[in-house]
PDB file of C-alpha atoms in Angstrom:
ATOM      1  CA  MET A  16      29.142 -14.262 -12.650  1.00 90.00           C
ATOM      2  CA  ASN A  17      26.208 -16.846 -14.165  1.00 95.00           C
ATOM      3  CA  ILE A  18      24.017 -16.610 -17.087  1.00 96.00           C
ATOM      4  CA  ILE A  19      21.546 -19.868 -17.264  1.00 96.00           C
ATOM      5  CA  PHE A  20      19.001 -19.902 -20.085  1.00 96.00           C
ATOM      6  CA  GLY A  21      15.893 -21.827 -19.762  1.00 95.00           C
ATOM      7  CA  ASP A  22      13.030 -21.932 -17.858  1.00 94.00           C
ATOM      8  CA  CYS A  23      12.931 -20.253 -13.885  1.00 95.00           C
ATOM      9  CA  LEU A  24      11.516 -22.857 -12.581  1.00 94.00           C
ATOM     10  CA  LYS A  25      13.103 -25.718 -13.571  1.00 96.00           C
ATOM     11  CA  LYS A  26      16.590 -24.115 -13.165  1.00 96.00           C
ATOM     12  CA  LEU A  27      16.180 -23.076  -9.734  1.00 97.00           C
ATOM     13  CA  ASN A  28      16.107 -26.701  -8.800  1.00 96.00           C
ATOM     14  CA  THR A  29      19.666 -26.347 -10.311  1.00 96.00           C
ATOM     15  CA  LEU A  30      20.768 -24.296  -7.183  1.00 97.00           C
ATOM     16  CA  GLU A  31      21.799 -24.927  -3.991  1.00 97.00           C
ATOM     17  CA  ASP A  32      19.526 -24.262  -0.931  1.00 98.00           C
ATOM     18  CA  GLN A  33      20.816 -21.332   1.047  1.00 98.00           C
ATOM     19  CA  SER A  34      23.064 -20.172  -1.446  1.00 98.00           C
ATOM     20  CA  ILE A  35      21.687 -16.838  -1.902  1.00 98.00           C
ATOM     21  CA  ASP A  36      21.789 -13.725  -0.193  1.00 98.00           C
ATOM     22  CA  CYS A  37      19.338 -11.654  -2.040  1.00 98.00           C
ATOM     23  CA  ILE A  38      16.693 -11.836  -4.966  1.00 98.00           C
ATOM     24  CA  ILE A  39      15.459  -8.970  -7.623  1.00 98.00           C
ATOM     25  CA  ILE A  40      12.570  -9.908  -9.783  1.00 97.00           C
ATOM     26  CA  ASP A  41      10.479  -8.424 -12.198  1.00 95.00           C
ATOM     27  CA  PRO A  42       8.030 -10.631 -13.619  1.00 92.00           C
ATOM     28  CA  PRO A  43       6.638 -10.818 -16.570  1.00 85.00           C
ATOM     29  CA  TYR A  44       3.310  -9.376 -15.123  1.00 71.00           C
ATOM     30  CA  GLY A  45       0.685  -6.995 -17.440  1.00 54.00           C
ATOM     31  CA  ILE A  46       1.717  -8.869 -20.673  1.00 45.00           C
ATOM     32  CA  SER A  47      -0.005 -12.842 -19.144  1.00 43.00           C
ATOM     33  CA  GLN A  48      -3.607 -11.548 -20.776  1.00 44.00           C
ATOM     34  CA  LEU A  49      -1.842 -11.607 -24.412  1.00 39.00           C
ATOM     35  CA  ASN A  50      -0.416 -14.869 -24.595  1.00 44.00           C
ATOM     36  CA  LYS A  51      -0.802 -17.523 -21.247  1.00 44.00           C
ATOM     37  CA  ASP A  52       2.705 -18.588 -22.239  1.00 48.00           C
ATOM     38  CA  TRP A  53       4.406 -15.453 -22.518  1.00 47.00           C
ATOM     39  CA  ASN A  54       5.227 -16.480 -25.676  1.00 50.00           C
ATOM     40  CA  LEU A  55       8.142 -13.615 -26.874  1.00 47.00           C
ATOM     41  CA  ASP A  56       7.303 -13.531 -30.758  1.00 53.00           C
ATOM     42  CA  GLU A  57       3.272 -13.599 -30.208  1.00 52.00           C
ATOM     43  CA  ILE A  58       4.071 -10.508 -27.904  1.00 50.00           C
ATOM     44  CA  GLU A  59       6.213  -8.277 -30.052  1.00 54.00           C
ATOM     45  CA  LYS A  60       3.551  -8.760 -32.697  1.00 54.00           C
ATOM     46  CA  SER A  61       1.471  -7.300 -30.173  1.00 50.00           C
ATOM     47  CA  ILE A  62       3.544  -4.117 -29.600  1.00 49.00           C
ATOM     48  CA  ALA A  63       4.198  -3.998 -33.480  1.00 52.00           C
ATOM     49  CA  ARG A  64       0.159  -3.296 -34.467  1.00 50.00           C
ATOM     50  CA  SER A  65      -0.095  -0.579 -31.088  1.00 47.00           C
ATOM     51  CA  SER A  66       2.008   1.756 -32.899  1.00 50.00           C
ATOM     52  CA  ILE A  67      -1.133   2.132 -34.862  1.00 50.00           C
ATOM     53  CA  SER A  68      -3.744   2.099 -32.306  1.00 46.00           C
ATOM     54  CA  THR A  69      -4.893   5.226 -29.825  1.00 45.00           C
ATOM     55  CA  VAL A  70      -2.685   4.655 -27.319  1.00 45.00           C
ATOM     56  CA  LYS A  71       1.137   4.597 -28.271  1.00 47.00           C
ATOM     57  CA  LYS A  72       3.344   1.546 -27.011  1.00 48.00           C
ATOM     58  CA  ILE A  73       0.991  -0.428 -25.294  1.00 47.00           C
ATOM     59  CA  PRO A  74       0.553  -3.718 -26.874  1.00 46.00           C
ATOM     60  CA  VAL A  75      -3.134  -3.824 -27.930  1.00 42.00           C
ATOM     61  CA  GLY A  76      -5.085  -6.653 -26.686  1.00 44.00           C
ATOM     62  CA  MET A  77      -4.084  -5.226 -23.123  1.00 50.00           C
ATOM     63  CA  LYS A  78      -7.390  -4.740 -21.489  1.00 61.00           C
ATOM     64  CA  PHE A  79      -8.125  -4.785 -17.808  1.00 62.00           C
ATOM     65  CA  ASN A  80      -9.107  -8.320 -16.672  1.00 75.00           C
ATOM     66  CA  PRO A  81      -9.432  -9.167 -13.023  1.00 75.00           C
ATOM     67  CA  LYS A  82      -8.345 -12.737 -13.983  1.00 82.00           C
ATOM     68  CA  ASP A  83      -5.041 -11.726 -14.798  1.00 83.00           C
ATOM     69  CA  SER A  84      -3.884 -10.776 -11.092  1.00 85.00           C
ATOM     70  CA  ILE A  85      -5.146 -13.699 -10.245  1.00 88.00           C
ATOM     71  CA  ASN A  86      -2.890 -15.709 -12.669  1.00 88.00           C
ATOM     72  CA  LEU A  87      -0.138 -13.720 -12.271  1.00 89.00           C
ATOM     73  CA  GLY A  88      -0.428 -15.093  -8.373  1.00 89.00           C
ATOM     74  CA  LEU A  89      -0.768 -18.515  -8.945  1.00 90.00           C
ATOM     75  CA  PHE A  90       2.364 -18.760 -11.031  1.00 92.00           C
ATOM     76  CA  LEU A  91       4.544 -16.519  -9.552  1.00 93.00           C
ATOM     77  CA  ALA A  92       3.349 -19.149  -6.121  1.00 95.00           C
ATOM     78  CA  LYS A  93       5.201 -21.895  -8.012  1.00 95.00           C
ATOM     79  CA  VAL A  94       8.337 -19.504  -8.246  1.00 96.00           C
ATOM     80  CA  ALA A  95       8.175 -18.278  -4.660  1.00 97.00           C
ATOM     81  CA  SER A  96       8.282 -21.668  -3.492  1.00 97.00           C
ATOM     82  CA  LYS A  97      11.590 -22.495  -5.088  1.00 97.00           C
ATOM     83  CA  LEU A  98      12.585 -19.224  -4.299  1.00 98.00           C
ATOM     84  CA  MET A  99      11.984 -19.693  -0.696  1.00 98.00           C
ATOM     85  CA  ARG A 100      14.411 -22.836  -1.031  1.00 98.00           C
ATOM     86  CA  VAL A 101      17.467 -21.001  -2.456  1.00 98.00           C
ATOM     87  CA  LEU A 102      17.650 -17.790   0.272  1.00 98.00           C
ATOM     88  CA  LYS A 103      19.664 -17.663   3.069  1.00 98.00           C
ATOM     89  CA  PRO A 104      17.125 -17.103   6.284  1.00 98.00           C
ATOM     90  CA  GLY A 105      16.538 -13.585   6.324  1.00 98.00           C
ATOM     91  CA  GLY A 106      17.148 -13.019   2.939  1.00 98.00           C
ATOM     92  CA  PHE A 107      15.488 -10.373   1.134  1.00 98.00           C
ATOM     93  CA  CYS A 108      13.446 -10.849  -2.139  1.00 98.00           C
ATOM     94  CA  MET A 109      12.595  -7.479  -4.069  1.00 98.00           C
ATOM     95  CA  VAL A 110       9.733  -8.461  -6.853  1.00 97.00           C
ATOM     96  CA  PHE A 111       8.506  -5.572  -8.913  1.00 96.00           C
ATOM     97  CA  SER A 112       5.077  -5.112  -9.833  1.00 93.00           C
ATOM     98  CA  GLN A 113       2.309  -3.322 -11.754  1.00 89.00           C
ATOM     99  CA  ALA A 114       0.250  -1.388  -9.381  1.00 88.00           C
ATOM    100  CA  ARG A 115      -2.958  -3.362  -9.776  1.00 87.00           C
ATOM    101  CA  SER A 116      -1.499  -6.761  -9.184  1.00 90.00           C
ATOM    102  CA  ALA A 117       0.798  -5.889  -6.521  1.00 93.00           C
ATOM    103  CA  HIS A 118      -1.394  -7.310  -3.755  1.00 94.00           C
ATOM    104  CA  ARG A 119      -2.012 -10.813  -5.410  1.00 93.00           C
ATOM    105  CA  VAL A 120       2.546 -10.811  -5.773  1.00 94.00           C
ATOM    106  CA  ALA A 121       2.707 -10.283  -1.942  1.00 96.00           C
ATOM    107  CA  VAL A 122      -0.123 -12.609  -1.108  1.00 96.00           C
ATOM    108  CA  SER A 123       1.989 -15.420  -3.666  1.00 96.00           C
ATOM    109  CA  PHE A 124       5.053 -14.770  -1.536  1.00 97.00           C
ATOM    110  CA  GLU A 125       3.490 -14.959   1.858  1.00 97.00           C
ATOM    111  CA  ASP A 126       1.695 -18.208   0.893  1.00 97.00           C
ATOM    112  CA  GLN A 127       4.886 -19.827   0.717  1.00 97.00           C
ATOM    113  CA  GLY A 128       6.647 -18.343   3.814  1.00 97.00           C
ATOM    114  CA  PHE A 129       8.098 -15.058   3.054  1.00 98.00           C
ATOM    115  CA  GLU A 130       7.603 -12.451   5.492  1.00 98.00           C
ATOM    116  CA  PHE A 131       5.833  -9.161   3.475  1.00 97.00           C
ATOM    117  CA  ARG A 132       7.928  -6.261   4.421  1.00 97.00           C
ATOM    118  CA  GLU A 133       7.532  -3.029   2.561  1.00 96.00           C
ATOM    119  CA  GLN A 134       5.769  -1.601  -0.220  1.00 96.00           C
ATOM    120  CA  MET A 135       7.805   0.386  -2.123  1.00 97.00           C
ATOM    121  CA  ILE A 136       7.521   2.441  -4.800  1.00 96.00           C
ATOM    122  CA  TRP A 137       9.854   3.312  -8.213  1.00 96.00           C
ATOM    123  CA  ASP A 138       8.606   6.933  -9.168  1.00 95.00           C
ATOM    124  CA  TYR A 139       9.415   7.319 -12.531  1.00 93.00           C
ATOM    125  CA  GLY A 140       7.811  10.596 -13.007  1.00 89.00           C
ATOM    126  CA  GLY A 141       5.078  10.447 -15.356  1.00 78.00           C
ATOM    127  CA  GLY A 142       3.563   7.515 -18.221  1.00 75.00           C
ATOM    128  CA  GLN A 143       1.089   7.554 -20.291  1.00 79.00           C
ATOM    129  CA  GLY A 144      -2.614   7.745 -19.979  1.00 80.00           C
ATOM    130  CA  LYS A 145      -4.975   4.856 -20.849  1.00 81.00           C
ATOM    131  CA  ALA A 146      -8.114   6.384 -20.089  1.00 87.00           C
ATOM    132  CA  GLN A 147     -10.551   6.399 -23.088  1.00 90.00           C
ATOM    133  CA  SER A 148     -13.378   8.855 -23.794  1.00 92.00           C
ATOM    134  CA  MET A 149     -16.793   7.444 -24.477  1.00 93.00           C
ATOM    135  CA  ASN A 150     -17.350   8.759 -27.769  1.00 92.00           C
ATOM    136  CA  ASN A 151     -16.382   5.744 -30.033  1.00 91.00           C
ATOM    137  CA  PHE A 152     -18.648   3.524 -27.963  1.00 93.00           C
ATOM    138  CA  ILE A 153     -21.428   5.918 -27.962  1.00 94.00           C
ATOM    139  CA  LYS A 154     -20.876   6.037 -31.821  1.00 93.00           C
ATOM    140  CA  LYS A 155     -20.777   2.234 -32.054  1.00 93.00           C
ATOM    141  CA  ALA A 156     -23.469   1.373 -29.688  1.00 94.00           C
ATOM    142  CA  LYS A 157     -26.436  -0.232 -32.158  1.00 94.00           C
ATOM    143  CA  TYR A 158     -28.804   0.629 -28.698  1.00 95.00           C
ATOM    144  CA  LEU A 159     -28.973   3.676 -29.396  1.00 95.00           C
ATOM    145  CA  ASN A 160     -30.473   5.855 -32.294  1.00 95.00           C
ATOM    146  CA  ASP A 161     -28.850   9.300 -33.493  1.00 95.00           C
ATOM    147  CA  LYS A 162     -30.941  11.206 -31.185  1.00 96.00           C
ATOM    148  CA  GLU A 163     -29.527   9.410 -27.801  1.00 95.00           C
ATOM    149  CA  LYS A 164     -25.896   9.410 -29.476  1.00 93.00           C
ATOM    150  CA  LEU A 165     -26.067  12.911 -29.554  1.00 95.00           C
ATOM    151  CA  TYR A 166     -27.406  13.629 -25.700  1.00 95.00           C
ATOM    152  CA  TYR A 167     -25.064  11.200 -24.609  1.00 95.00           C
ATOM    153  CA  THR A 168     -21.788  12.177 -26.366  1.00 94.00           C
ATOM    154  CA  GLU A 169     -22.452  15.538 -24.495  1.00 94.00           C
ATOM    155  CA  LYS A 170     -23.671  14.026 -21.271  1.00 95.00           C
ATOM    156  CA  LEU A 171     -20.607  12.141 -20.910  1.00 95.00           C
ATOM    157  CA  THR A 172     -18.105  14.842 -22.286  1.00 93.00           C
ATOM    158  CA  GLY A 173     -15.205  14.621 -19.826  1.00 93.00           C
ATOM    159  CA  LEU A 174     -16.057  11.488 -18.267  1.00 93.00           C
ATOM    160  CA  LYS A 175     -13.248   8.460 -19.032  1.00 94.00           C
ATOM    161  CA  THR A 176     -13.048   4.523 -18.038  1.00 91.00           C
ATOM    162  CA  PRO A 177     -11.623   3.862 -14.808  1.00 89.00           C
ATOM    163  CA  GLN A 178      -7.410   4.611 -15.701  1.00 86.00           C
ATOM    164  CA  LEU A 179      -5.566   7.020 -13.953  1.00 88.00           C
ATOM    165  CA  THR A 180      -2.168   8.266 -15.688  1.00 88.00           C
ATOM    166  CA  PRO A 181       0.450   5.695 -13.805  1.00 88.00           C
ATOM    167  CA  THR A 182       3.292   7.003 -11.981  1.00 92.00           C
ATOM    168  CA  TYR A 183       5.167   4.309 -10.324  1.00 93.00           C
ATOM    169  CA  GLU A 184       5.612   1.041 -10.125  1.00 94.00           C
ATOM    170  CA  SER A 185       5.491  -1.280  -7.265  1.00 96.00           C
ATOM    171  CA  ILE A 186       8.037  -3.088  -5.105  1.00 97.00           C
ATOM    172  CA  LEU A 187       7.573  -5.561  -2.773  1.00 97.00           C
ATOM    173  CA  LEU A 188       9.680  -6.119  -0.092  1.00 98.00           C
ATOM    174  CA  MET A 189       9.860  -9.545   1.081  1.00 98.00           C
ATOM    175  CA  GLN A 190      12.008 -11.156   3.565  1.00 98.00           C
ATOM    176  CA  LYS A 191      12.646 -15.361   4.812  1.00 98.00           C
ATOM    177  CA  PRO A 192      12.341 -15.731   8.414  1.00 98.00           C
ATOM    178  CA  LYS A 193      15.371 -15.319  10.170  1.00 98.00           C
ATOM    179  CA  GLU A 194      16.957 -17.515  12.825  1.00 98.00           C
ATOM    180  CA  GLY A 195      17.315 -16.222  15.713  1.00 97.00           C
ATOM    181  CA  THR A 196      17.402 -12.484  16.326  1.00 98.00           C
ATOM    182  CA  TYR A 197      18.864  -9.940  13.727  1.00 98.00           C
ATOM    183  CA  VAL A 198      21.776 -10.182  14.971  1.00 98.00           C
ATOM    184  CA  GLU A 199      22.265 -14.270  15.636  1.00 98.00           C
ATOM    185  CA  ASN A 200      20.949 -14.273  12.430  1.00 98.00           C
ATOM    186  CA  TYR A 201      23.540 -11.429  10.471  1.00 98.00           C
ATOM    187  CA  ILE A 202      27.210 -13.425  11.809  1.00 98.00           C
ATOM    188  CA  LYS A 203      25.170 -16.374  10.792  1.00 98.00           C
ATOM    189  CA  TYR A 204      24.398 -15.865   6.911  1.00 98.00           C
ATOM    190  CA  GLY A 205      25.392 -12.463   6.715  1.00 98.00           C
ATOM    191  CA  VAL A 206      21.947 -10.736   5.760  1.00 98.00           C
ATOM    192  CA  GLY A 207      18.673  -9.469   7.024  1.00 97.00           C
ATOM    193  CA  LEU A 208      19.550  -5.720   7.634  1.00 98.00           C
ATOM    194  CA  VAL A 209      19.157  -2.342   5.858  1.00 97.00           C
ATOM    195  CA  ASN A 210      22.188  -0.325   4.862  1.00 97.00           C
ATOM    196  CA  PHE A 211      21.619   3.057   7.190  1.00 96.00           C
ATOM    197  CA  LYS A 212      25.022   4.425   6.787  1.00 93.00           C
ATOM    198  CA  GLU A 213      24.213   7.188   4.479  1.00 89.00           C
ATOM    199  CA  GLY A 214      21.482   8.039   6.604  1.00 89.00           C
ATOM    200  CA  SER A 215      17.711   7.736   5.943  1.00 89.00           C
ATOM    201  CA  ARG A 216      15.898   5.071   3.780  1.00 92.00           C
ATOM    202  CA  LYS A 217      12.147   5.933   2.173  1.00 94.00           C
ATOM    203  CA  ASN A 218      10.028   3.499   0.616  1.00 95.00           C
ATOM    204  CA  ARG A 219      10.717   5.672  -2.612  1.00 96.00           C
ATOM    205  CA  PHE A 220      13.334   5.796  -5.037  1.00 96.00           C
ATOM    206  CA  SER A 221      12.965   8.552  -7.745  1.00 95.00           C
ATOM    207  CA  HIS A 222      14.726   7.532 -11.203  1.00 95.00           C
ATOM    208  CA  PRO A 223      13.271   8.742 -14.580  1.00 93.00           C
ATOM    209  CA  LYS A 224      12.684   5.744 -17.041  1.00 93.00           C
ATOM    210  CA  PRO A 225      15.483   4.771 -18.776  1.00 91.00           C
ATOM    211  CA  ASN A 226      16.863   7.578 -21.614  1.00 91.00           C
ATOM    212  CA  LYS A 227      16.939   6.241 -25.477  1.00 92.00           C
ATOM    213  CA  LYS A 228      21.079   4.896 -24.901  1.00 92.00           C
ATOM    214  CA  GLU A 229      20.604   2.924 -21.856  1.00 91.00           C
ATOM    215  CA  ARG A 230      17.340   1.263 -24.010  1.00 91.00           C
ATOM    216  CA  GLU A 231      19.819   0.712 -27.080  1.00 90.00           C
ATOM    217  CA  GLU A 232      22.403  -0.843 -24.970  1.00 87.00           C
ATOM    218  CA  ALA A 233      20.035  -2.899 -23.419  1.00 85.00           C
ATOM    219  CA  TYR A 234      19.059  -3.745 -27.024  1.00 84.00           C
ATOM    220  CA  LYS A 235      15.702  -2.403 -26.649  1.00 85.00           C
ATOM    221  CA  HIS A 236      14.129  -4.316 -24.050  1.00 87.00           C
ATOM    222  CA  PRO A 237      10.470  -3.696 -23.522  1.00 86.00           C
ATOM    223  CA  THR A 238      10.092  -3.194 -19.498  1.00 86.00           C
ATOM    224  CA  LEU A 239      13.156  -2.129 -18.864  1.00 90.00           C
ATOM    225  CA  LYS A 240      14.306  -0.757 -15.335  1.00 94.00           C
ATOM    226  CA  PRO A 241      16.482   1.563 -15.199  1.00 95.00           C
ATOM    227  CA  ILE A 242      20.222   0.798 -13.790  1.00 96.00           C
ATOM    228  CA  SER A 243      20.152   3.406 -11.244  1.00 96.00           C
ATOM    229  CA  LEU A 244      17.627   1.988  -9.088  1.00 97.00           C
ATOM    230  CA  LEU A 245      19.193  -1.468  -9.334  1.00 97.00           C
ATOM    231  CA  ILE A 246      22.120  -0.089  -7.854  1.00 97.00           C
ATOM    232  CA  ASP A 247      20.120   1.795  -5.191  1.00 97.00           C
ATOM    233  CA  LEU A 248      18.748  -1.398  -4.351  1.00 97.00           C
ATOM    234  CA  ILE A 249      21.445  -3.418  -4.023  1.00 98.00           C
ATOM    235  CA  LYS A 250      23.731  -0.878  -1.660  1.00 97.00           C
ATOM    236  CA  ILE A 251      21.076  -1.043   0.639  1.00 97.00           C
ATOM    237  CA  PHE A 252      19.493  -4.483   1.022  1.00 98.00           C
ATOM    238  CA  THR A 253      22.898  -6.027   0.464  1.00 98.00           C
ATOM    239  CA  LYS A 254      26.401  -5.326   0.376  1.00 97.00           C
ATOM    240  CA  GLU A 255      30.072  -6.243  -1.656  1.00 97.00           C
ATOM    241  CA  GLY A 256      30.563  -9.673  -1.979  1.00 97.00           C
ATOM    242  CA  ASP A 257      27.081 -11.033  -1.547  1.00 98.00           C
ATOM    243  CA  LEU A 258      25.136 -13.222  -4.346  1.00 98.00           C
ATOM    244  CA  ILE A 259      22.567 -11.848  -6.184  1.00 98.00           C
ATOM    245  CA  LEU A 260      20.027 -14.134  -8.385  1.00 98.00           C
ATOM    246  CA  ASP A 261      17.433 -12.441 -10.658  1.00 98.00           C
ATOM    247  CA  CYS A 262      15.374 -15.985 -12.453  1.00 97.00           C
ATOM    248  CA  PHE A 263      13.678 -13.620 -14.815  1.00 96.00           C
ATOM    249  CA  ALA A 264      16.820 -11.729 -16.119  1.00 95.00           C
ATOM    250  CA  GLY A 265      15.740  -9.559 -19.453  1.00 92.00           C
ATOM    251  CA  SER A 266      18.345  -8.239 -21.106  1.00 91.00           C
ATOM    252  CA  GLY A 267      20.455  -8.435 -17.606  1.00 95.00           C
ATOM    253  CA  THR A 268      20.309  -4.662 -15.913  1.00 96.00           C
ATOM    254  CA  THR A 269      20.520  -6.441 -12.364  1.00 97.00           C
ATOM    255  CA  GLY A 270      23.615  -7.658 -13.311  1.00 96.00           C
ATOM    256  CA  VAL A 271      24.638  -4.677 -14.740  1.00 96.00           C
ATOM    257  CA  ALA A 272      23.760  -3.010 -11.365  1.00 97.00           C
ATOM    258  CA  CYS A 273      25.705  -5.598  -9.809  1.00 97.00           C
ATOM    259  CA  LEU A 274      28.669  -5.228 -11.692  1.00 96.00           C
ATOM    260  CA  ASN A 275      28.801  -1.813 -11.144  1.00 95.00           C
ATOM    261  CA  THR A 276      28.146  -2.320  -7.039  1.00 97.00           C
ATOM    262  CA  SER A 277      30.884  -5.581  -6.650  1.00 96.00           C
ATOM    263  CA  ARG A 278      28.053  -8.057  -6.227  1.00 98.00           C
ATOM    264  CA  ASP A 279      27.905 -11.591  -7.663  1.00 97.00           C
ATOM    265  CA  PHE A 280      24.787 -12.926  -9.826  1.00 98.00           C
ATOM    266  CA  ILE A 281      22.804 -15.591 -11.029  1.00 98.00           C
ATOM    267  CA  LEU A 282      20.792 -14.432 -13.642  1.00 98.00           C
ATOM    268  CA  ILE A 283      17.724 -16.666 -15.727  1.00 97.00           C
ATOM    269  CA  GLU A 284      16.350 -15.970 -19.204  1.00 95.00           C
ATOM    270  CA  ARG A 285      13.817 -18.374 -20.601  1.00 94.00           C
ATOM    271  CA  GLU A 286      14.032 -16.223 -23.708  1.00 92.00           C
ATOM    272  CA  GLU A 287      16.087 -16.981 -26.695  1.00 93.00           C
ATOM    273  CA  LYS A 288      16.405 -13.580 -27.955  1.00 92.00           C
ATOM    274  CA  TYR A 289      16.721 -11.749 -24.270  1.00 92.00           C
ATOM    275  CA  TYR A 290      19.248 -14.657 -22.775  1.00 94.00           C
ATOM    276  CA  ASN A 291      21.709 -13.298 -26.035  1.00 93.00           C
ATOM    277  CA  SER A 292      20.989  -9.921 -25.503  1.00 92.00           C
ATOM    278  CA  CYS A 293      21.954  -9.879 -21.660  1.00 93.00           C
ATOM    279  CA  LEU A 294      25.001 -11.975 -22.679  1.00 94.00           C
ATOM    280  CA  LYS A 295      26.844  -9.587 -25.173  1.00 92.00           C
ATOM    281  CA  ARG A 296      25.766  -6.914 -22.790  1.00 93.00           C
ATOM    282  CA  ILE A 297      27.422  -8.373 -19.911  1.00 94.00           C
ATOM    283  CA  LYS A 298      30.379  -8.995 -21.565  1.00 92.00           C
ATOM    284  CA  LYS A 299      30.555  -5.445 -23.227  1.00 89.00           C
ATOM    285  CA  LEU A 300      30.532  -4.834 -19.707  1.00 87.00           C
ATOM    286  CA  THR A 301      33.352  -6.642 -18.647  1.00 87.00           C
ATOM    287  CA  ASN A 302      35.161  -6.539 -20.982  1.00 81.00           C
ATOM    288  CA  LYS A 303      35.304  -2.475 -20.996  1.00 73.00           C
ATOM    289  CA  THR A 304      36.443  -3.466 -16.641  1.00 64.00           C
ATOM    290  CA  LYS A 305      39.599  -5.385 -17.716  1.00 58.00           C
TER     291      LYS A 305
END
C-alpha cells in the first residue's frame, strides 16, 4: 500500500519497470476546457456558479469544444508511455472516459504500444439532460426582428442542441502486448487472462452512481465512481495479491476497492485536497479492518 502526493508524470518515473500487475485510471476528462492546468480552485468555483444555472451540478463553462478531446489525447499519450514501462507484459490498463472522448483516449494509448481489447460500459442508469431549447437563443438573437422571433420560436419548438441524455461512461480496456503465448505470459508474469470462473463476462457493468453516504465517505469528490464497480473490475481482471496502480487517485476509491478484494495498490494524486481526503479515507478503512 502506497499513497503518493504529486504529479503522475513525475512520480511514475520513480516506479520500477514491469512492477505493476494492473492499472485503473479515471483521468480528468471533461473539465480540461475549464482550466488547462486542471486547477482545482478554479474548477470548484465554476461548479459553485453552476448551482444558479439552468443545468445543475455541471460546471459553468463546460461547452462542447472538439479541441478538448484532442488535447486530452495529447496529454494521455504522455501518461500512457510511462504506464507502458511500469506495467507487466500482458497486464491490463482500464481507462474511464466520457463517450465523446473515448476514441482519442484509445488512440493515445495505442500510439504508445498498448493493444485496444474492448470498450466496456459503466451503465449507471440515467443522467441529467444537457440539451438546450432554442427559445433563449432566439430571444437574444439581434439579427431577428420580433415577428421573426415569434415565427422561429414556434417553428423550432421541440428541437434542441445535439446532447443526448447520458446513461453510461466508457471504460477502455487496454493491454500491454504479451510475451509469447497467453499461457507462457501468465506463467512468467501472472497477468493477461480474464476471470471467467463465475460465468460469462459481459462488457456492460450496471452500477448506480454513488449514494449520499458513499459520497460523504469520499469527501464529496465531484467525479466519484462507485466502489462496487471498481470491485467488479478488479475481481475480473486481477487476482488476489496483485499490485494495482491508479495515478489519478482522487479520493482513493481504487484503493478502497483493493482493500476489499485483498489486492495491493499504489495511488498517485496531485491535488493536495484530494490527496489528504484519500489518506483519511484509506486510514479509516484500514483501522476498521485491524
